[in-house]
């Protein structure tokens, strides 16, 4: 189909991420079902080899049977792969700001962390970043918003450390498996002070010192294995107590941050 200089393929095509298409139409007050009718193809597609052609069935169990006929046990492997692909680590981010004249300002530092990770992090697509908490809300509301998170990151300053720690403590009571990480200007650099900070706040699993962009990205890349020894600028707990990793080098070129 051609019109106004554009040509469109009207044959069958993939329809991945239907929620994205549906949201796009809803943004304009439309229902996608009023514009397209989907018809599932069976077989879904064909795979051509030199000496054979294989029909890939639309039915999932039939697909598993086909894979098992090629290699025993590969149908179960497909289950495992899809289960892993379905999982996205949920990340909550908190930087409670002061309110002036009823106004709340979006946390630029959290934006830097996420934008840097989106550009540099090798496994960024494994994470789902929920809406940040950037204004003072009741503790129970913050916990309700982030109770199912895998990671909750706090950006702490002198004006928000107390409420941040109260949220972290309450989160740990509801979800002991959530990993809490805190960074920001309120995290002390001197060893004797960081030891006291971590002792006073046992519900913080990891603290970071200094610039956070590179550190947060390295943290995300190592999160699936929980191996922090090669992530710089961290203070984390292990069975022997606190472990401090070497300080990361500061970013010299601001263009490194998108």
PDB file of N, CA and C in Angstrom, residues 80-157:
ATOM      1  N   UNK A  80      12.383 -22.401  31.019  1.00  0.00           N
ATOM      2  CA  UNK A  80      13.328 -21.702  31.895  1.00  0.00           C
ATOM      3  C   UNK A  80      13.718 -20.343  31.316  1.00  0.00           C
ATOM      4  N   UNK A  81      13.991 -20.323  30.018  1.00  0.00           N
ATOM      5  CA  UNK A  81      14.412 -19.075  29.378  1.00  0.00           C
ATOM      6  C   UNK A  81      13.309 -18.017  29.458  1.00  0.00           C
ATOM      7  N   UNK A  82      12.072 -18.432  29.196  1.00  0.00           N
ATOM      8  CA  UNK A  82      10.966 -17.478  29.217  1.00  0.00           C
ATOM      9  C   UNK A  82      10.673 -16.998  30.635  1.00  0.00           C
ATOM     10  N   UNK A  83      10.853 -17.898  31.621  1.00  0.00           N
ATOM     11  CA  UNK A  83      10.649 -17.497  33.016  1.00  0.00           C
ATOM     12  C   UNK A  83      11.676 -16.445  33.418  1.00  0.00           C
ATOM     13  N   UNK A  84      12.917 -16.627  32.971  1.00  0.00           N
ATOM     14  CA  UNK A  84      13.958 -15.650  33.273  1.00  0.00           C
ATOM     15  C   UNK A  84      13.693 -14.332  32.551  1.00  0.00           C
ATOM     16  N   UNK A  85      13.245 -14.422  31.310  1.00  0.00           N
ATOM     17  CA  UNK A  85      13.000 -13.210  30.519  1.00  0.00           C
ATOM     18  C   UNK A  85      11.833 -12.401  31.079  1.00  0.00           C
ATOM     19  N   UNK A  86      10.889 -13.108  31.725  1.00  0.00           N
ATOM     20  CA  UNK A  86       9.711 -12.430  32.258  1.00  0.00           C
ATOM     21  C   UNK A  86      10.055 -11.562  33.467  1.00  0.00           C
ATOM     22  N   UNK A  87      11.103 -11.947  34.206  1.00  0.00           N
ATOM     23  CA  UNK A  87      11.463 -11.264  35.434  1.00  0.00           C
ATOM     24  C   UNK A  87      12.214  -9.972  35.154  1.00  0.00           C
ATOM     25  N   UNK A  88      11.695  -8.889  35.676  1.00  0.00           N
ATOM     26  CA  UNK A  88      12.414  -7.627  35.674  1.00  0.00           C
ATOM     27  C   UNK A  88      12.548  -7.184  37.119  1.00  0.00           C
ATOM     28  N   UNK A  89      13.744  -6.770  37.474  1.00  0.00           N
ATOM     29  CA  UNK A  89      13.969  -6.308  38.835  1.00  0.00           C
ATOM     30  C   UNK A  89      13.328  -4.937  39.010  1.00  0.00           C
ATOM     31  N   UNK A  90      12.496  -4.805  40.024  1.00  0.00           N
ATOM     32  CA  UNK A  90      11.823  -3.537  40.277  1.00  0.00           C
ATOM     33  C   UNK A  90      12.690  -2.652  41.165  1.00  0.00           C
ATOM     34  N   UNK A  91      12.852  -1.411  40.727  1.00  0.00           N
ATOM     35  CA  UNK A  91      13.709  -0.468  41.440  1.00  0.00           C
ATOM     36  C   UNK A  91      12.888   0.749  41.859  1.00  0.00           C
ATOM     37  N   UNK A  92      12.907   1.034  43.157  1.00  0.00           N
ATOM     38  CA  UNK A  92      12.309   2.251  43.672  1.00  0.00           C
ATOM     39  C   UNK A  92      13.409   3.232  44.049  1.00  0.00           C
ATOM     40  N   UNK A  93      13.164   4.512  43.852  1.00  0.00           N
ATOM     41  CA  UNK A  93      14.178   5.538  44.148  1.00  0.00           C
ATOM     42  C   UNK A  93      13.527   6.653  44.951  1.00  0.00           C
ATOM     43  N   UNK A  94      14.222   7.042  46.030  1.00  0.00           N
ATOM     44  CA  UNK A  94      13.666   8.021  46.959  1.00  0.00           C
ATOM     45  C   UNK A  94      14.665   9.147  47.189  1.00  0.00           C
ATOM     46  N   UNK A  95      14.228  10.360  46.923  1.00  0.00           N
ATOM     47  CA  UNK A  95      14.978  11.560  47.305  1.00  0.00           C
ATOM     48  C   UNK A  95      13.958  12.588  47.760  1.00  0.00           C
ATOM     49  N   UNK A  96      13.678  12.589  49.037  1.00  0.00           N
ATOM     50  CA  UNK A  96      12.654  13.474  49.592  1.00  0.00           C
ATOM     51  C   UNK A  96      13.210  14.894  49.636  1.00  0.00           C
ATOM     52  N   UNK A  97      12.518  15.805  48.978  1.00  0.00           N
ATOM     53  CA  UNK A  97      12.953  17.201  48.930  1.00  0.00           C
ATOM     54  C   UNK A  97      12.127  18.062  49.878  1.00  0.00           C
ATOM     55  N   UNK A  98      12.661  19.207  50.239  1.00  0.00           N
ATOM     56  CA  UNK A  98      11.882  20.185  50.985  1.00  0.00           C
ATOM     57  C   UNK A  98      10.879  20.857  50.050  1.00  0.00           C
ATOM     58  N   UNK A  99       9.770  21.225  50.614  1.00  0.00           N
ATOM     59  CA  UNK A  99       8.738  21.913  49.834  1.00  0.00           C
ATOM     60  C   UNK A  99       8.772  23.393  50.152  1.00  0.00           C
ATOM     61  N   UNK A 100       8.800  24.219  49.112  1.00  0.00           N
ATOM     62  CA  UNK A 100       8.813  25.669  49.274  1.00  0.00           C
ATOM     63  C   UNK A 100       7.550  26.245  48.631  1.00  0.00           C
ATOM     64  N   UNK A 101       6.747  26.906  49.452  1.00  0.00           N
ATOM     65  CA  UNK A 101       5.504  27.524  48.953  1.00  0.00           C
ATOM     66  C   UNK A 101       4.622  26.504  48.240  1.00  0.00           C
ATOM     67  N   UNK A 102       4.615  25.282  48.764  1.00  0.00           N
ATOM     68  CA  UNK A 102       3.776  24.245  48.184  1.00  0.00           C
ATOM     69  C   UNK A 102       4.329  23.623  46.921  1.00  0.00           C
ATOM     70  N   UNK A 103       5.566  23.972  46.568  1.00  0.00           N
ATOM     71  CA  UNK A 103       6.167  23.431  45.355  1.00  0.00           C
ATOM     72  C   UNK A 103       7.185  22.341  45.708  1.00  0.00           C
ATOM     73  N   UNK A 104       7.230  21.322  44.873  1.00  0.00           N
ATOM     74  CA  UNK A 104       8.212  20.263  45.026  1.00  0.00           C
ATOM     75  C   UNK A 104       9.017  20.160  43.743  1.00  0.00           C
ATOM     76  N   UNK A 105      10.320  20.014  43.901  1.00  0.00           N
ATOM     77  CA  UNK A 105      11.194  19.989  42.736  1.00  0.00           C
ATOM     78  C   UNK A 105      11.623  18.564  42.422  1.00  0.00           C
ATOM     79  N   UNK A 106      11.591  18.243  41.137  1.00  0.00           N
ATOM     80  CA  UNK A 106      12.009  16.906  40.717  1.00  0.00           C
ATOM     81  C   UNK A 106      13.485  16.695  41.038  1.00  0.00           C
ATOM     82  N   UNK A 107      13.850  15.491  41.498  1.00  0.00           N
ATOM     83  CA  UNK A 107      15.231  15.231  41.934  1.00  0.00           C
ATOM     84  C   UNK A 107      16.174  15.022  40.750  1.00  0.00           C
ATOM     85  N   UNK A 108      16.931  16.059  40.430  1.00  0.00           N
ATOM     86  CA  UNK A 108      17.846  15.988  39.286  1.00  0.00           C
ATOM     87  C   UNK A 108      18.885  14.888  39.468  1.00  0.00           C
ATOM     88  N   UNK A 109      19.375  14.698  40.698  1.00  0.00           N
ATOM     89  CA  UNK A 109      20.427  13.700  40.916  1.00  0.00           C
ATOM     90  C   UNK A 109      19.939  12.296  40.588  1.00  0.00           C
ATOM     91  N   UNK A 110      18.678  11.981  40.924  1.00  0.00           N
ATOM     92  CA  UNK A 110      18.141  10.666  40.554  1.00  0.00           C
ATOM     93  C   UNK A 110      18.036  10.547  39.039  1.00  0.00           C
ATOM     94  N   UNK A 111      17.687  11.647  38.387  1.00  0.00           N
ATOM     95  CA  UNK A 111      17.627  11.628  36.927  1.00  0.00           C
ATOM     96  C   UNK A 111      18.981  11.331  36.318  1.00  0.00           C
ATOM     97  N   UNK A 112      20.041  11.913  36.906  1.00  0.00           N
ATOM     98  CA  UNK A 112      21.397  11.625  36.421  1.00  0.00           C
ATOM     99  C   UNK A 112      21.729  10.144  36.575  1.00  0.00           C
ATOM    100  N   UNK A 113      21.372   9.566  37.724  1.00  0.00           N
ATOM    101  CA  UNK A 113      21.685   8.151  37.960  1.00  0.00           C
ATOM    102  C   UNK A 113      21.036   7.257  36.913  1.00  0.00           C
ATOM    103  N   UNK A 114      19.756   7.500  36.661  1.00  0.00           N
ATOM    104  CA  UNK A 114      19.021   6.632  35.735  1.00  0.00           C
ATOM    105  C   UNK A 114      19.449   6.885  34.293  1.00  0.00           C
ATOM    106  N   UNK A 115      19.630   8.154  33.915  1.00  0.00           N
ATOM    107  CA  UNK A 115      20.014   8.432  32.529  1.00  0.00           C
ATOM    108  C   UNK A 115      21.405   7.885  32.237  1.00  0.00           C
ATOM    109  N   UNK A 116      22.315   7.997  33.205  1.00  0.00           N
ATOM    110  CA  UNK A 116      23.658   7.439  33.015  1.00  0.00           C
ATOM    111  C   UNK A 116      23.574   5.920  32.859  1.00  0.00           C
ATOM    112  N   UNK A 117      22.772   5.272  33.721  1.00  0.00           N
ATOM    113  CA  UNK A 117      22.626   3.815  33.639  1.00  0.00           C
ATOM    114  C   UNK A 117      21.986   3.403  32.318  1.00  0.00           C
ATOM    115  N   UNK A 118      20.992   4.157  31.878  1.00  0.00           N
ATOM    116  CA  UNK A 118      20.322   3.810  30.623  1.00  0.00           C
ATOM    117  C   UNK A 118      21.299   3.839  29.451  1.00  0.00           C
ATOM    118  N   UNK A 119      22.270   4.721  29.527  1.00  0.00           N
ATOM    119  CA  UNK A 119      23.231   4.882  28.435  1.00  0.00           C
ATOM    120  C   UNK A 119      24.395   3.904  28.545  1.00  0.00           C
ATOM    121  N   UNK A 120      24.813   3.568  29.780  1.00  0.00           N
ATOM    122  CA  UNK A 120      26.048   2.810  29.979  1.00  0.00           C
ATOM    123  C   UNK A 120      25.844   1.387  30.526  1.00  0.00           C
ATOM    124  N   UNK A 121      24.743   1.136  31.204  1.00  0.00           N
ATOM    125  CA  UNK A 121      24.561  -0.155  31.895  1.00  0.00           C
ATOM    126  C   UNK A 121      24.266  -1.273  30.892  1.00  0.00           C
ATOM    127  N   UNK A 122      25.036  -2.341  30.968  1.00  0.00           N
ATOM    128  CA  UNK A 122      24.900  -3.444  29.996  1.00  0.00           C
ATOM    129  C   UNK A 122      23.579  -4.198  30.153  1.00  0.00           C
ATOM    130  N   UNK A 123      23.036  -4.252  31.364  1.00  0.00           N
ATOM    131  CA  UNK A 123      21.805  -5.008  31.593  1.00  0.00           C
ATOM    132  C   UNK A 123      20.660  -4.089  32.027  1.00  0.00           C
ATOM    133  N   UNK A 124      20.660  -2.865  31.521  1.00  0.00           N
ATOM    134  CA  UNK A 124      19.651  -1.887  31.935  1.00  0.00           C
ATOM    135  C   UNK A 124      18.232  -2.403  31.707  1.00  0.00           C
ATOM    136  N   UNK A 125      18.016  -3.151  30.637  1.00  0.00           N
ATOM    137  CA  UNK A 125      16.671  -3.631  30.312  1.00  0.00           C
ATOM    138  C   UNK A 125      16.171  -4.687  31.289  1.00  0.00           C
ATOM    139  N   UNK A 126      17.032  -5.149  32.192  1.00  0.00           N
ATOM    140  CA  UNK A 126      16.601  -6.123  33.200  1.00  0.00           C
ATOM    141  C   UNK A 126      15.898  -5.449  34.375  1.00  0.00           C
ATOM    142  N   UNK A 127      15.845  -4.110  34.358  1.00  0.00           N
ATOM    143  CA  UNK A 127      15.302  -3.370  35.500  1.00  0.00           C
ATOM    144  C   UNK A 127      14.095  -2.538  35.087  1.00  0.00           C
ATOM    145  N   UNK A 128      13.155  -2.454  36.008  1.00  0.00           N
ATOM    146  CA  UNK A 128      11.981  -1.599  35.830  1.00  0.00           C
ATOM    147  C   UNK A 128      12.018  -0.522  36.914  1.00  0.00           C
ATOM    148  N   UNK A 129      12.172   0.724  36.507  1.00  0.00           N
ATOM    149  CA  UNK A 129      12.256   1.832  37.460  1.00  0.00           C
ATOM    150  C   UNK A 129      10.851   2.389  37.704  1.00  0.00           C
ATOM    151  N   UNK A 130      10.406   2.290  38.931  1.00  0.00           N
ATOM    152  CA  UNK A 130       9.095   2.815  39.290  1.00  0.00           C
ATOM    153  C   UNK A 130       9.185   4.328  39.477  1.00  0.00           C
ATOM    154  N   UNK A 131       8.031   4.966  39.556  1.00  0.00           N
ATOM    155  CA  UNK A 131       8.016   6.410  39.765  1.00  0.00           C
ATOM    156  C   UNK A 131       8.732   6.747  41.075  1.00  0.00           C
ATOM    157  N   UNK A 132       9.606   7.762  41.062  1.00  0.00           N
ATOM    158  CA  UNK A 132      10.357   8.088  42.290  1.00  0.00           C
ATOM    159  C   UNK A 132       9.481   8.774  43.327  1.00  0.00           C
ATOM    160  N   UNK A 133       9.912   8.665  44.565  1.00  0.00           N
ATOM    161  CA  UNK A 133       9.292   9.433  45.654  1.00  0.00           C
ATOM    162  C   UNK A 133      10.182  10.640  45.909  1.00  0.00           C
ATOM    163  N   UNK A 134       9.655  11.834  45.690  1.00  0.00           N
ATOM    164  CA  UNK A 134      10.478  13.036  45.818  1.00  0.00           C
ATOM    165  C   UNK A 134       9.854  14.093  46.730  1.00  0.00           C
ATOM    166  N   UNK A 135       8.709  13.786  47.314  1.00  0.00           N
ATOM    167  CA  UNK A 135       8.127  14.706  48.288  1.00  0.00           C
ATOM    168  C   UNK A 135       7.707  13.924  49.528  1.00  0.00           C
ATOM    169  N   UNK A 136       7.529  14.635  50.609  1.00  0.00           N
ATOM    170  CA  UNK A 136       7.218  13.965  51.869  1.00  0.00           C
ATOM    171  C   UNK A 136       5.824  13.337  51.806  1.00  0.00           C
ATOM    172  N   UNK A 137       5.789  12.050  52.040  1.00  0.00           N
ATOM    173  CA  UNK A 137       4.547  11.298  52.048  1.00  0.00           C
ATOM    174  C   UNK A 137       4.519  10.485  53.338  1.00  0.00           C
ATOM    175  N   UNK A 138       3.361  10.050  53.784  1.00  0.00           N
ATOM    176  CA  UNK A 138       3.322   9.178  54.958  1.00  0.00           C
ATOM    177  C   UNK A 138       4.161   7.917  54.734  1.00  0.00           C
ATOM    178  N   UNK A 139       4.814   7.446  55.782  1.00  0.00           N
ATOM    179  CA  UNK A 139       5.680   6.275  55.675  1.00  0.00           C
ATOM    180  C   UNK A 139       4.923   5.099  55.073  1.00  0.00           C
ATOM    181  N   UNK A 140       3.692   4.894  55.519  1.00  0.00           N
ATOM    182  CA  UNK A 140       2.914   3.748  55.036  1.00  0.00           C
ATOM    183  C   UNK A 140       2.648   3.846  53.544  1.00  0.00           C
ATOM    184  N   UNK A 141       2.520   5.065  53.012  1.00  0.00           N
ATOM    185  CA  UNK A 141       2.287   5.226  51.578  1.00  0.00           C
ATOM    186  C   UNK A 141       3.542   4.885  50.776  1.00  0.00           C
ATOM    187  N   UNK A 142       4.693   5.288  51.294  1.00  0.00           N
ATOM    188  CA  UNK A 142       5.950   4.941  50.621  1.00  0.00           C
ATOM    189  C   UNK A 142       6.166   3.440  50.624  1.00  0.00           C
ATOM    190  N   UNK A 143       5.867   2.802  51.747  1.00  0.00           N
ATOM    191  CA  UNK A 143       6.024   1.346  51.846  1.00  0.00           C
ATOM    192  C   UNK A 143       5.069   0.639  50.886  1.00  0.00           C
ATOM    193  N   UNK A 144       3.855   1.111  50.820  1.00  0.00           N
ATOM    194  CA  UNK A 144       2.877   0.503  49.914  1.00  0.00           C
ATOM    195  C   UNK A 144       3.346   0.610  48.460  1.00  0.00           C
ATOM    196  N   UNK A 145       3.945   1.734  48.115  1.00  0.00           N
ATOM    197  CA  UNK A 145       4.393   1.946  46.736  1.00  0.00           C
ATOM    198  C   UNK A 145       5.560   1.040  46.369  1.00  0.00           C
ATOM    199  N   UNK A 146       6.436   0.747  47.354  1.00  0.00           N
ATOM    200  CA  UNK A 146       7.685   0.041  47.038  1.00  0.00           C
ATOM    201  C   UNK A 146       7.804  -1.325  47.713  1.00  0.00           C
ATOM    202  N   UNK A 147       6.743  -1.824  48.285  1.00  0.00           N
ATOM    203  CA  UNK A 147       6.846  -3.063  49.067  1.00  0.00           C
ATOM    204  C   UNK A 147       7.245  -4.276  48.233  1.00  0.00           C
ATOM    205  N   UNK A 148       6.982  -4.251  46.936  1.00  0.00           N
ATOM    206  CA  UNK A 148       7.324  -5.389  46.071  1.00  0.00           C
ATOM    207  C   UNK A 148       8.618  -5.165  45.302  1.00  0.00           C
ATOM    208  N   UNK A 149       9.353  -4.118  45.630  1.00  0.00           N
ATOM    209  CA  UNK A 149      10.592  -3.822  44.909  1.00  0.00           C
ATOM    210  C   UNK A 149      11.696  -4.818  45.277  1.00  0.00           C
ATOM    211  N   UNK A 150      12.604  -5.008  44.338  1.00  0.00           N
ATOM    212  CA  UNK A 150      13.819  -5.775  44.607  1.00  0.00           C
ATOM    213  C   UNK A 150      14.908  -4.872  45.164  1.00  0.00           C
ATOM    214  N   UNK A 151      14.921  -3.621  44.710  1.00  0.00           N
ATOM    215  CA  UNK A 151      15.924  -2.643  45.116  1.00  0.00           C
ATOM    216  C   UNK A 151      15.212  -1.332  45.440  1.00  0.00           C
ATOM    217  N   UNK A 152      15.610  -0.701  46.537  1.00  0.00           N
ATOM    218  CA  UNK A 152      15.167   0.663  46.806  1.00  0.00           C
ATOM    219  C   UNK A 152      16.418   1.495  47.102  1.00  0.00           C
ATOM    220  N   UNK A 153      16.609   2.547  46.312  1.00  0.00           N
ATOM    221  CA  UNK A 153      17.785   3.406  46.439  1.00  0.00           C
ATOM    222  C   UNK A 153      17.367   4.734  47.068  1.00  0.00           C
ATOM    223  N   UNK A 154      18.153   5.183  48.039  1.00  0.00           N
ATOM    224  CA  UNK A 154      17.882   6.429  48.746  1.00  0.00           C
ATOM    225  C   UNK A 154      18.987   7.441  48.459  1.00  0.00           C
ATOM    226  N   UNK A 155      18.595   8.657  48.123  1.00  0.00           N
ATOM    227  CA  UNK A 155      19.541   9.759  48.014  1.00  0.00           C
ATOM    228  C   UNK A 155      19.333  10.621  49.249  1.00  0.00           C
ATOM    229  N   UNK A 156      20.327  10.607  50.170  1.00  0.00           N
ATOM    230  CA  UNK A 156      20.099  11.183  51.490  1.00  0.00           C
ATOM    231  C   UNK A 156      20.925  12.453  51.703  1.00  0.00           C
ATOM    232  N   UNK A 157      20.274  13.406  52.345  1.00  0.00           N
ATOM    233  CA  UNK A 157      20.874  14.693  52.695  1.00  0.00           C
ATOM    234  C   UNK A 157      20.478  14.999  54.135  1.00  0.00           C
TER     235      UNK A 157
END
